Coordinates of C-alpha atoms in Angstrom, one line a residue:
M923 CA 113.4 167.7 64.7
I924 CA 114.4 171.0 63.1
R925 CA 111.9 173.7 62.3
P926 CA 112.1 174.8 58.7
D927 CA 112.1 178.5 59.6
F928 CA 115.0 177.8 62.0
F929 CA 117.1 176.0 59.4
I930 CA 116.5 178.6 56.7
G931 CA 117.2 181.3 59.2
K932 CA 120.6 179.9 60.0
L933 CA 121.4 179.7 56.3
R934 CA 120.4 183.4 55.9
E935 CA 122.6 184.3 58.8
Q936 CA 125.5 182.9 56.7
G937 CA 124.4 184.9 53.7
I938 CA 122.7 182.0 51.9
D939 CA 119.3 182.7 50.4
F940 CA 119.3 181.3 46.9
F941 CA 117.9 177.8 46.1
A942 CA 117.6 175.6 43.1
G943 CA 116.7 171.9 42.8
V944 CA 114.2 169.1 42.4
P945 CA 111.8 168.5 45.3
D946 CA 112.2 165.4 47.6
S947 CA 109.8 163.9 50.1
L948 CA 112.4 164.1 52.9
L949 CA 112.8 167.8 52.1
K950 CA 109.2 168.7 51.3
N951 CA 108.8 170.8 54.5
I952 CA 111.9 172.9 53.6
C953 CA 110.8 173.2 50.0
A954 CA 107.3 174.3 51.1
Y955 CA 108.8 176.9 53.5
I956 CA 111.1 178.5 51.0
T957 CA 108.3 178.5 48.4
D958 CA 106.1 180.5 50.8
T959 CA 108.8 182.8 52.0
L960 CA 111.2 183.5 49.1
P961 CA 110.5 185.2 45.7
H962 CA 110.3 182.6 43.0
E963 CA 113.5 183.9 41.4
Q964 CA 115.3 182.8 44.6
N965 CA 113.9 179.3 44.5
I966 CA 114.0 177.7 41.1
I967 CA 112.5 174.2 40.7
A968 CA 114.8 172.9 38.0
A969 CA 114.0 170.4 35.2
N970 CA 116.6 168.1 36.8
E971 CA 119.3 168.2 39.4
G972 CA 122.1 168.7 36.9
G973 CA 120.3 171.8 35.6
A974 CA 120.0 173.0 39.1
M975 CA 123.8 172.8 39.5
G976 CA 124.1 174.9 36.3
I977 CA 121.8 177.5 37.7
A978 CA 123.7 177.5 41.0
A979 CA 127.0 178.0 39.2
G980 CA 125.6 180.9 37.3
Y981 CA 124.3 182.5 40.5
H982 CA 127.8 182.2 42.1
L983 CA 129.5 183.7 39.0
A984 CA 127.2 186.6 39.1
T985 CA 127.2 187.3 42.8
G986 CA 130.1 185.6 44.4
R987 CA 127.7 184.1 47.0
I988 CA 127.0 180.4 47.9
P989 CA 123.9 178.9 46.5
V990 CA 121.9 175.8 47.7
V991 CA 121.0 172.8 45.5
Y992 CA 118.4 170.4 46.9
M993 CA 117.5 167.0 45.7
Q994 CA 116.6 163.4 46.6
N995 CA 119.7 161.1 46.6
S996 CA 118.5 159.6 43.4
G997 CA 119.5 162.9 41.8
E998 CA 123.1 162.3 42.6
G999 CA 123.5 160.6 39.2
N1000 CA 122.3 163.8 37.5
I1001 CA 124.9 166.0 39.2
I1002 CA 128.0 163.8 38.8
N1003 CA 128.9 165.5 35.5
P1004 CA 128.6 169.1 36.7
L1005 CA 130.3 168.1 40.0
A1006 CA 133.3 166.7 38.1
S1007 CA 133.5 169.0 35.1
L1008 CA 132.1 172.3 36.4
T1009 CA 132.3 173.0 40.1
D1010 CA 135.3 170.8 41.0
K1011 CA 138.4 172.5 42.4
E1012 CA 140.4 171.3 39.4
V1013 CA 138.0 173.0 37.0
Y1014 CA 136.1 176.2 38.0
N1015 CA 136.2 175.6 41.8
I1016 CA 132.6 176.8 42.6
P1017 CA 131.1 176.3 46.0
V1018 CA 127.5 174.9 46.2
L1019 CA 125.8 173.7 49.4
L1020 CA 124.0 170.4 48.6
L1021 CA 121.0 169.3 50.5
I1022 CA 120.5 165.6 49.8
G1023 CA 117.5 163.6 51.0
W1024 CA 118.8 160.1 52.1
R1025 CA 116.1 157.7 50.8
G1026 CA 116.9 154.0 51.4
R1027 CA 119.5 154.6 54.1
P1028 CA 120.8 151.2 55.2
G1029 CA 118.8 149.9 58.1
V1030 CA 115.8 152.1 57.4
H1031 CA 112.9 150.4 55.4
D1032 CA 112.1 152.0 52.1
E1033 CA 110.8 151.3 48.7
P1034 CA 112.9 149.0 46.4
Q1035 CA 114.0 151.7 44.0
H1036 CA 115.7 153.5 46.9
V1037 CA 117.7 150.5 48.3
K1038 CA 120.7 150.6 46.1
Q1039 CA 120.8 154.4 46.0
G1040 CA 120.7 154.5 49.8
K1041 CA 123.7 152.2 50.0
V1042 CA 125.8 154.3 47.7
T1043 CA 124.7 157.8 48.7
T1044 CA 127.7 158.7 50.8
G1045 CA 130.1 156.6 48.8
L1046 CA 129.3 158.6 45.7
L1047 CA 130.1 161.8 47.6
N1048 CA 133.4 160.3 48.8
T1049 CA 134.2 159.3 45.2
M1050 CA 133.5 162.8 43.9
G1051 CA 135.6 164.3 46.7
I1052 CA 132.7 166.1 48.3
N1053 CA 132.9 166.7 52.0
Y1054 CA 129.6 166.0 53.8
T1055 CA 127.9 165.5 57.2
V1056 CA 124.6 163.9 58.1
L1057 CA 122.5 166.8 59.4
S1058 CA 121.7 166.4 63.1
K1059 CA 118.0 166.4 64.2
D1060 CA 119.0 168.7 67.1
E1061 CA 118.7 172.4 66.2
E1062 CA 121.7 173.6 68.2
Q1063 CA 124.0 170.9 66.6
A1064 CA 122.5 171.5 63.2
A1065 CA 123.3 175.2 63.4
K1066 CA 126.9 174.4 64.2
Q1067 CA 127.1 172.0 61.2
V1068 CA 125.7 174.7 58.9
K1069 CA 128.5 177.1 60.1
V1070 CA 131.2 174.4 59.6
A1071 CA 129.9 173.8 56.1
V1072 CA 129.8 177.5 55.2
D1073 CA 133.3 178.1 56.6
Y1074 CA 134.6 175.2 54.6
M1075 CA 133.1 176.5 51.4
Q1076 CA 134.3 180.0 51.9
Q1077 CA 137.8 178.9 52.6
T1078 CA 138.1 176.3 49.8
K1079 CA 135.5 177.3 47.2
E1080 CA 134.5 173.7 47.1
C1081 CA 131.0 172.1 47.3
Y1082 CA 129.8 170.6 50.6
A1083 CA 126.8 168.3 51.3
L1084 CA 124.3 168.1 54.1
V1085 CA 122.8 164.6 54.0
I1086 CA 119.2 164.6 55.3
E1087 CA 117.7 161.6 57.1
K1088 CA 114.0 160.8 57.3
D1089 CA 112.1 162.9 60.0
T1090 CA 114.9 165.5 60.2
F1091 CA 112.6 168.5 59.6
D1092 CA 109.4 169.4 61.5
A1093 CA 106.1 169.7 59.6
Y1094 CA 105.3 172.6 57.4
V1095 CA 102.4 172.8 55.0
L1096 CA 102.6 174.9 51.8
Q1097 CA 100.4 178.0 52.2
N1098 CA 100.6 179.5 48.7
K1099 CA 98.6 176.9 46.8
V1100 CA 97.5 177.7 43.3
D1101 CA 94.1 176.2 42.2
S1102 CA 94.4 175.1 38.6
G1103 CA 90.6 174.9 38.2
L1104 CA 90.9 171.4 36.7
T1105 CA 88.4 168.9 37.9
L1106 CA 89.4 165.5 36.4
S1107 CA 91.5 163.4 38.8
R1108 CA 94.6 161.7 37.6
E1109 CA 93.4 158.3 38.8
E1110 CA 90.1 158.7 36.9
A1111 CA 92.0 159.7 33.8
I1112 CA 94.3 156.7 34.1
E1113 CA 91.4 154.3 34.5
T1114 CA 89.7 155.9 31.4
V1115 CA 92.8 155.2 29.3
V1116 CA 93.1 151.7 30.7
E1117 CA 89.5 150.9 29.8
A1118 CA 90.3 151.9 26.2
L1119 CA 93.6 150.1 25.8
P1120 CA 93.8 147.5 23.0
E1121 CA 94.1 143.9 24.4
N1122 CA 97.7 143.4 23.3
A1123 CA 98.9 146.9 24.4
A1124 CA 101.9 147.3 26.7
V1125 CA 102.1 150.2 29.1
V1126 CA 105.2 151.8 30.6
S1127 CA 104.3 154.0 33.5
T1128 CA 106.5 156.6 35.2
T1129 CA 107.7 156.7 38.8
G1130 CA 105.5 157.9 41.6
M1131 CA 101.7 158.2 41.8
I1132 CA 101.0 157.2 38.2
S1133 CA 102.5 153.7 38.7
R1134 CA 100.8 153.4 42.1
E1135 CA 97.4 154.3 40.7
L1136 CA 97.8 152.1 37.7
F1137 CA 98.6 149.1 39.9
E1138 CA 95.5 149.7 42.0
I1139 CA 93.3 150.2 39.0
R1140 CA 94.4 146.8 37.6
E1141 CA 93.7 145.3 41.1
R1142 CA 90.3 146.9 41.3
R1143 CA 89.4 145.7 37.8
G1144 CA 90.6 142.1 38.6
E1145 CA 93.2 142.2 35.9
G1146 CA 96.8 141.0 36.0
H1147 CA 99.8 143.4 35.9
Q1148 CA 101.6 141.6 33.1
H1149 CA 100.7 144.4 30.6
D1150 CA 102.5 147.1 32.6
F1151 CA 106.1 148.0 33.3
L1152 CA 106.0 150.1 36.5
T1153 CA 109.1 152.3 36.4
V1154 CA 109.3 152.8 40.1
G1155 CA 112.6 154.7 39.8
S1156 CA 114.6 156.3 36.9
M1157 CA 112.5 159.4 36.8
G1158 CA 112.2 160.9 33.3
H1159 CA 113.2 157.7 31.5
A1160 CA 109.9 155.9 31.1
S1161 CA 109.3 157.3 27.6
Q1162 CA 112.6 155.8 26.4
I1163 CA 111.9 152.4 27.9
A1164 CA 108.6 152.5 26.0
L1165 CA 110.4 153.5 22.9
G1166 CA 112.8 150.5 23.2
I1167 CA 109.8 148.1 23.4
A1168 CA 107.9 149.8 20.6
L1169 CA 110.8 149.6 18.2
Q1170 CA 111.3 145.9 18.8
Q1171 CA 107.6 145.0 18.6
P1172 CA 106.2 147.3 15.9
S1173 CA 102.9 145.5 15.7
R1174 CA 102.1 146.0 19.4
P1175 CA 100.5 149.3 20.6
V1176 CA 102.8 150.7 23.3
F1177 CA 101.6 153.4 25.7
C1178 CA 103.9 155.5 27.9
F1179 CA 102.0 156.9 31.0
D1180 CA 104.2 159.9 31.9
G1181 CA 104.0 162.8 34.3
D1182 CA 104.6 166.5 33.6
G1183 CA 107.6 166.6 36.0
A1184 CA 109.1 163.4 34.6
S1185 CA 108.7 164.5 30.9
I1186 CA 110.2 167.9 31.6
M1187 CA 113.1 166.4 33.5
H1188 CA 114.5 164.8 30.3
M1189 CA 112.5 166.6 27.7
G1190 CA 115.1 165.8 25.0
N1191 CA 113.7 162.3 25.1
M1192 CA 110.7 163.5 23.2
A1193 CA 112.8 164.6 20.3
I1194 CA 114.5 161.1 20.1
T1195 CA 111.1 159.4 20.2
A1196 CA 109.7 161.5 17.4
S1197 CA 112.9 161.1 15.3
M1198 CA 112.5 157.3 15.4
Q1199 CA 108.8 157.6 14.2
P1200 CA 107.5 154.5 15.9
K1201 CA 104.2 153.6 14.3
N1202 CA 102.8 152.1 17.5
Y1203 CA 103.7 154.6 20.2
V1204 CA 101.3 156.8 22.3
H1205 CA 102.9 159.1 24.8
V1206 CA 100.3 160.0 27.4
V1207 CA 101.3 162.8 29.8
F1208 CA 99.1 163.3 32.9
N1209 CA 99.8 167.0 33.6
N1210 CA 98.8 168.5 36.9
G1211 CA 101.6 171.0 37.2
A1212 CA 103.1 169.5 40.3
H1213 CA 105.6 167.0 41.7
D1214 CA 102.8 165.2 43.4
S1215 CA 104.8 162.3 44.8
V1216 CA 107.2 164.5 46.8
G1217 CA 105.0 167.2 48.4
G1218 CA 103.2 168.8 45.5
Q1219 CA 105.8 171.4 44.7
P1220 CA 105.0 173.1 41.3
T1221 CA 106.4 172.3 37.9
V1222 CA 106.0 174.5 34.9
G1223 CA 103.8 171.8 33.3
L1224 CA 100.6 173.9 33.2
S1225 CA 102.3 177.1 32.2
I1226 CA 104.0 175.8 29.1
D1227 CA 102.6 174.2 25.9
L1228 CA 103.7 170.6 26.0
P1229 CA 101.7 169.6 23.0
A1230 CA 103.4 172.4 21.0
V1231 CA 106.8 171.0 22.0
A1232 CA 105.7 167.6 20.9
K1233 CA 104.5 168.9 17.6
A1234 CA 107.7 170.9 17.1
V1235 CA 110.0 167.8 17.6
G1236 CA 108.0 165.7 15.2
Y1237 CA 105.1 163.8 16.9
K1238 CA 102.6 163.2 14.1
Q1239 CA 99.5 163.8 16.3
V1240 CA 99.2 166.0 19.4
I1241 CA 96.1 166.1 21.5
S1242 CA 95.2 167.9 24.8
V1243 CA 92.1 167.3 26.9
D1244 CA 91.0 168.2 30.4
N1245 CA 87.7 166.3 30.8
K1246 CA 86.6 162.7 30.7
E1247 CA 84.1 163.0 27.8
E1248 CA 86.7 164.5 25.5
L1249 CA 89.3 162.0 26.7
K1250 CA 87.0 159.1 25.8
K1251 CA 86.3 160.6 22.4
Q1252 CA 90.0 161.1 21.6
L1253 CA 90.9 157.6 22.8
S1254 CA 88.3 156.2 20.4
I1255 CA 89.8 158.1 17.5
I1256 CA 93.3 156.9 18.5
N1257 CA 92.1 153.3 18.6
S1258 CA 90.4 153.6 15.2
Q1259 CA 93.8 154.8 13.7
L1260 CA 95.9 151.9 14.9
S1261 CA 96.5 150.9 11.2
I1262 CA 97.3 154.4 10.1
N1263 CA 100.8 155.7 10.1
E1264 CA 100.1 158.8 12.1
Y1265 CA 102.4 157.9 14.9
P1266 CA 103.9 158.7 17.4
I1267 CA 101.0 160.3 19.2
F1268 CA 101.2 162.8 22.1
L1269 CA 98.2 162.9 24.4
E1270 CA 98.2 165.5 27.2
I1271 CA 95.6 165.0 29.9
R1272 CA 95.3 168.0 32.2
V1273 CA 94.3 166.8 35.6
R1274 CA 93.9 168.3 39.1
K1275 CA 96.6 168.0 41.7
G1276 CA 96.4 165.4 44.5
N1277 CA 95.6 161.7 45.1
R1278 CA 93.7 159.5 47.4
K1279 CA 95.0 159.4 51.0
D1280 CA 94.7 155.6 51.1
L1281 CA 96.6 155.0 47.9
G1282 CA 98.7 151.9 48.3
R1283 CA 101.9 150.8 46.6
P1284 CA 102.6 147.9 44.3
T1285 CA 102.6 144.5 46.1
T1286 CA 104.8 142.8 43.5
T1287 CA 108.6 143.3 43.4
P1288 CA 110.3 145.0 40.5
I1289 CA 111.7 141.7 39.3
Q1290 CA 108.3 140.0 39.4
N1291 CA 106.9 142.9 37.4
K1292 CA 109.7 142.7 34.9
E1293 CA 109.4 138.9 34.4
A1294 CA 105.6 139.1 34.0
L1295 CA 105.9 141.7 31.4
M1296 CA 108.6 139.9 29.5
K1297 CA 106.4 136.7 29.5
F1298 CA 103.5 138.7 28.2
L1299 CA 105.6 140.4 25.5
S1300 CA 107.0 137.0 24.3
E1301 CA 103.7 135.1 24.3
N1302 CA 101.1 137.6 23.1

């Protein structure tokens, strides 16, 4: 395995010390190390991977130096446009070193949302004309690969990718942890909302811990899962899935269980939701200021005013709570207004970072989840 300090040291030897991206579980040790050792202006956690490419391009234009963009392979979809229309050699010819976590690599067991992406990870790079190598787990060999990558980028001004397998980097634990002071756990907040849901409500939950906790809450309560669409992939799109359901079934309350990282990733979706004025839509954002599912790297969720954003784009009601008592009170008010045209509603619940260590994963397949929800939507 490669020590994070060794790897970052080799990049620095090549004059590379600027990073932007979206954290990934396979890169969490690297992300934690650069968070601890670099000024925040040299490690920008972007809203999405395409945005990170824009930041990297700007950095290169201003300095002439090579930046790094890091991501999970699911983020390849978000960088195809800037790869093709910004950094490509036939457009602006801008070099960027890509660090891509290879979730779902063929032959390695992973969660269902990573299987397809794992199969096409290197194929997408080939299609986009991006030279790449799978980073060795041997430090001496990895150092040589870094030099080859940098030499190539310096000579051609093209992008180059280092594809990262599971267990490539040695452990590193983030030292500079910020305590938000919040006491309500996300799981307790989710259960409080579930307890207050109308009987015919549908829930669309975002990828990561929120869907996993929702699934276990339903199990613990002895309920089925037919009310819920667990968006195990497609980070940032749960709110639009919920909007699609809400518009087609206007008499059914539809709740989106979102995360701060996911809602920020495609924040423009909030404007579209508000512009459609669905009369049955409640957008619940569990905000802990962290990408909890991929190592706990920070988001800007707790340092910006998400309810003010929601209000500005047209949500009819915006609410923010940070304790269970106030949450119960606001949920009671929301339920009493189901017949009032004060929708859509934006409910921010500020919660502490972290989750149970024994938190499991859904035991149903995505297709089983889809079919159960569709049956519920058609019959109830």
